Short mmCIF file of C-alpha atoms in Angstrom, two decimals:
data_model
loop_
_atom_site.label_atom_id
_atom_site.label_comp_id
_atom_site.label_asym_id
_atom_site.label_seq_id
_atom_site.Cartn_x
_atom_site.Cartn_y
_atom_site.Cartn_z
CA MET A 1 -56.56 -12.84 -3.63
CA ASP A 2 -56.92 -16.35 -2.59
CA PRO A 3 -58.30 -16.61 1.01
CA ALA A 4 -55.68 -19.26 1.70
CA LEU A 5 -53.01 -16.75 1.37
CA THR A 6 -54.23 -14.36 4.02
CA THR A 7 -52.35 -13.90 7.26
CA SER A 8 -53.55 -15.02 10.64
CA VAL A 9 -52.36 -14.49 14.12
CA THR A 10 -50.11 -17.58 13.97
CA PRO A 11 -49.63 -18.02 10.24
CA GLU A 12 -49.79 -21.63 8.84
CA PRO A 13 -48.34 -22.15 5.54
CA ALA A 14 -50.90 -22.11 2.61
CA ILE A 15 -50.22 -25.14 0.49
CA LEU A 16 -51.36 -24.70 -3.09
CA ASP A 17 -51.40 -27.28 -5.89
CA ALA A 18 -50.43 -26.58 -9.62
CA THR A 19 -54.00 -25.78 -10.53
CA GLN A 20 -54.58 -23.16 -7.86
CA LEU A 21 -51.03 -21.71 -8.51
CA THR A 22 -51.51 -21.41 -12.21
CA SER A 23 -55.01 -19.94 -11.94
CA ALA A 24 -53.63 -17.08 -9.69
CA PRO A 25 -51.75 -14.68 -11.97
CA GLU A 26 -50.17 -12.69 -9.20
CA LEU A 27 -48.53 -16.01 -7.99
CA ARG A 28 -47.94 -17.65 -11.34
CA ASP A 29 -46.06 -14.56 -12.56
CA ARG A 30 -43.54 -14.58 -9.58
CA LEU A 31 -43.21 -18.32 -9.19
CA VAL A 32 -40.02 -18.70 -11.26
CA GLU A 33 -38.28 -15.85 -9.55
CA SER A 34 -39.20 -16.83 -6.10
CA ALA A 35 -38.58 -20.65 -6.67
CA HIS A 36 -35.11 -19.78 -8.24
CA GLN A 37 -34.28 -17.54 -5.20
CA ILE A 38 -35.07 -20.43 -2.81
CA LEU A 39 -33.20 -23.06 -4.68
CA SER A 40 -30.24 -20.93 -5.37
CA ASP A 41 -29.88 -19.82 -1.60
CA LEU A 42 -30.36 -23.44 -0.36
CA VAL A 43 -27.85 -24.91 -2.88
CA GLY A 44 -25.44 -22.06 -2.16
CA GLY A 45 -25.72 -22.94 1.49
CA GLY A 46 -24.91 -26.55 0.70
CA ALA A 47 -28.35 -28.14 0.66
CA ALA A 48 -28.76 -31.51 -0.95
CA LEU A 49 -31.06 -30.77 -3.82
CA GLY A 50 -29.30 -32.32 -6.77
CA TRP A 51 -27.20 -29.36 -7.76
CA VAL A 52 -23.54 -28.62 -6.85
CA GLU A 53 -23.78 -24.94 -7.93
CA PRO A 54 -26.95 -22.80 -7.62
CA PRO A 55 -29.15 -23.49 -10.73
CA ALA A 56 -29.64 -20.98 -13.37
CA ARG A 57 -33.00 -19.15 -13.48
CA ASP A 58 -33.71 -20.67 -16.94
CA GLU A 59 -33.03 -24.10 -15.49
CA VAL A 60 -35.63 -23.55 -12.73
CA ALA A 61 -38.11 -22.09 -15.24
CA GLU A 62 -37.78 -25.21 -17.52
CA LEU A 63 -38.08 -27.48 -14.48
CA LEU A 64 -41.17 -25.88 -13.37
CA ARG A 65 -42.75 -25.85 -16.94
CA HIS A 66 -41.98 -29.52 -17.08
CA VAL A 67 -43.49 -30.37 -13.75
CA VAL A 68 -46.70 -28.26 -14.42
CA SER A 69 -47.17 -29.79 -17.79
CA ALA A 70 -46.79 -33.31 -16.25
CA ALA A 71 -49.24 -32.38 -13.48
CA ARG A 72 -51.87 -31.24 -16.15
CA ALA A 73 -51.35 -34.71 -17.83
CA GLY A 74 -51.84 -36.53 -14.50
CA ASP A 75 -48.15 -37.63 -14.31
CA ALA A 76 -47.06 -35.28 -11.51
CA ALA A 77 -47.95 -33.20 -8.56
CA LEU A 78 -46.49 -29.86 -7.62
CA ARG A 79 -47.13 -28.07 -4.28
CA VAL A 80 -45.98 -24.69 -3.20
CA ALA A 81 -46.09 -23.03 0.28
CA TYR A 82 -46.83 -19.61 0.97
CA LEU A 83 -46.51 -17.62 4.24
CA ASP A 84 -47.72 -13.99 4.19
CA ARG A 85 -48.05 -14.20 0.35
CA ARG A 86 -44.46 -15.11 -0.01
CA LEU A 87 -43.21 -18.33 -1.49
CA VAL A 88 -41.36 -20.29 1.18
CA GLY A 89 -41.33 -23.79 -0.32
CA LEU A 90 -42.06 -26.18 -3.11
CA GLY A 91 -42.01 -29.79 -3.86
CA TYR A 92 -43.07 -32.25 -6.58
CA TRP A 93 -43.20 -35.92 -7.57
CA LEU A 94 -43.10 -37.25 -11.17
CA ARG A 95 -44.76 -40.54 -12.19
CA TYR A 96 -42.08 -42.93 -13.60
CA SER A 97 -41.93 -42.93 -17.34
CA ARG A 98 -41.05 -46.60 -17.97
CA PRO A 99 -44.25 -48.53 -18.83
CA THR A 100 -43.72 -51.20 -16.13
CA HIS A 101 -43.14 -48.50 -13.45
CA ARG A 102 -46.19 -46.15 -14.41
CA PRO A 103 -48.14 -47.08 -11.10
CA HIS A 104 -45.27 -45.57 -9.20
CA ALA A 105 -43.88 -42.01 -8.70
CA ASP A 106 -40.67 -40.43 -7.38
CA LEU A 107 -40.78 -37.54 -4.88
CA GLU A 108 -37.95 -35.56 -6.53
CA LYS A 109 -37.62 -32.32 -4.62
CA ILE A 110 -38.76 -30.75 -1.37
CA ALA A 111 -37.17 -27.27 -0.82
CA VAL A 112 -38.05 -24.96 1.99
CA SER A 113 -36.50 -21.58 2.52
CA ALA A 114 -33.96 -21.55 5.32
CA ALA A 115 -35.89 -18.53 6.89
CA VAL A 116 -38.70 -20.84 7.81
CA HIS A 117 -37.13 -24.06 8.70
CA GLY A 118 -38.61 -25.71 11.74
CA ARG A 119 -42.07 -24.22 11.08
CA GLY A 120 -43.73 -27.34 9.59
CA VAL A 121 -43.56 -26.18 5.92
CA GLY A 122 -41.58 -29.22 4.85
CA ARG A 123 -44.02 -31.61 6.66
CA ALA A 124 -47.03 -29.84 5.18
CA LEU A 125 -45.67 -29.96 1.57
CA THR A 126 -44.75 -33.59 1.81
CA ALA A 127 -48.08 -34.62 3.39
CA ALA A 128 -49.89 -32.81 0.63
CA LEU A 129 -47.77 -34.55 -2.04
CA ILE A 130 -48.40 -37.94 -0.33
CA ALA A 131 -52.19 -37.11 -0.46
CA ASP A 132 -51.89 -36.16 -4.14
CA ALA A 133 -50.16 -39.48 -4.86
CA ARG A 134 -52.84 -41.38 -3.07
CA GLU A 135 -55.55 -39.52 -4.94
CA ALA A 136 -53.64 -40.23 -8.34
CA GLY A 137 -53.58 -43.89 -7.59
CA ILE A 138 -49.95 -44.05 -7.06
CA GLU A 139 -48.92 -47.44 -5.53
CA VAL A 140 -45.48 -46.70 -4.42
CA LEU A 141 -43.90 -43.30 -3.81
CA THR A 142 -40.02 -43.30 -3.80
CA LEU A 143 -37.50 -40.82 -2.98
CA ASP A 144 -33.76 -40.44 -2.46
CA ALA A 145 -31.91 -38.34 -0.13
CA ARG A 146 -28.23 -37.60 0.62
CA GLY A 147 -27.17 -39.51 3.79
CA ASP A 148 -26.10 -36.44 5.76
CA ASN A 149 -29.57 -34.86 5.23
CA THR A 150 -30.69 -36.18 8.69
CA HIS A 151 -33.56 -33.71 9.13
CA ALA A 152 -35.15 -34.70 5.97
CA LEU A 153 -34.62 -38.47 6.45
CA ARG A 154 -36.29 -38.03 9.93
CA LEU A 155 -39.13 -36.18 8.42
CA TYR A 156 -39.80 -38.82 5.71
CA ARG A 157 -39.64 -41.73 8.27
CA SER A 158 -42.19 -39.87 10.55
CA LEU A 159 -44.47 -39.73 7.46
CA GLY A 160 -44.14 -43.56 6.88
CA PHE A 161 -41.35 -43.77 4.49
CA THR A 162 -38.89 -46.73 4.99
CA GLU A 163 -35.31 -47.21 3.83
CA TYR A 164 -34.92 -49.81 1.17
CA GLY A 165 -31.30 -49.24 0.14
CA ARG A 166 -28.19 -47.17 0.33
CA LEU A 167 -25.24 -46.52 -1.98
CA PRO A 168 -22.22 -45.73 0.14
CA ASP A 169 -20.21 -42.67 -0.93
CA PHE A 170 -22.24 -42.27 -4.15
CA VAL A 171 -23.06 -38.60 -4.06
CA ALA A 172 -20.00 -36.37 -5.05
CA VAL A 173 -19.83 -32.80 -3.99
CA GLY A 174 -16.24 -31.70 -4.71
CA GLU A 175 -13.97 -33.87 -2.68
CA HIS A 176 -16.74 -34.94 -0.24
CA ARG A 177 -18.70 -38.18 -0.75
CA TYR A 178 -22.10 -39.04 0.87
CA ASP A 179 -24.31 -42.01 0.75
CA LYS A 180 -27.37 -41.99 -1.45
CA VAL A 181 -30.43 -43.31 0.65
CA PHE A 182 -33.38 -44.75 -1.01
CA CYS A 183 -36.81 -44.64 0.65
CA MET A 184 -40.35 -45.64 -0.17
CA LEU A 185 -43.84 -45.39 0.92
CA ASP A 186 -46.11 -48.25 -0.07
CA LEU A 187 -49.56 -46.63 -0.43
CA ARG A 188 -50.98 -50.09 -1.39
CA ARG A 189 -50.67 -51.08 2.25
CA GLN A 190 -52.35 -47.99 3.59
CA GLY A 191 -56.11 -47.19 3.70
#
């Protein structure tokens, strides 16, 4: 068992990358089920993760396969968070595929189980993904968020992201409309 997954008196999340995750069979084998549960619960509760209805298990499996494959090729980073050997969060970025945008990447998802909101898991995942982007030579890390996702937007601002655009009433969830907020972190300007 990975020592990073052991419990302490005040457990901090263990943040693993794709290599650590895929090299630990006991974690890798449960990843799809655990990630599907987190994403389904969050989306079912109205979370802004890009789905209107909870995703199917096969959709989550394919998404994870794609991200892990891209990470192996140097075109992505995947981070997962564990507390007490239980998956409680995941996030990833993908490098842009357009040749003129290859120096940049998009932080596509940060998902943290509602049971551990407020415990720093989202901050730890996002900070690890920023560090991965820096290490991979990413120049600008972008993301978009639904305008009513104030906690996430506050987190991103606190980590150095700045808003560079907004599409009013762009995101449609049934009859509800939300702004789509675009943010960026220019890693060229940071040491």
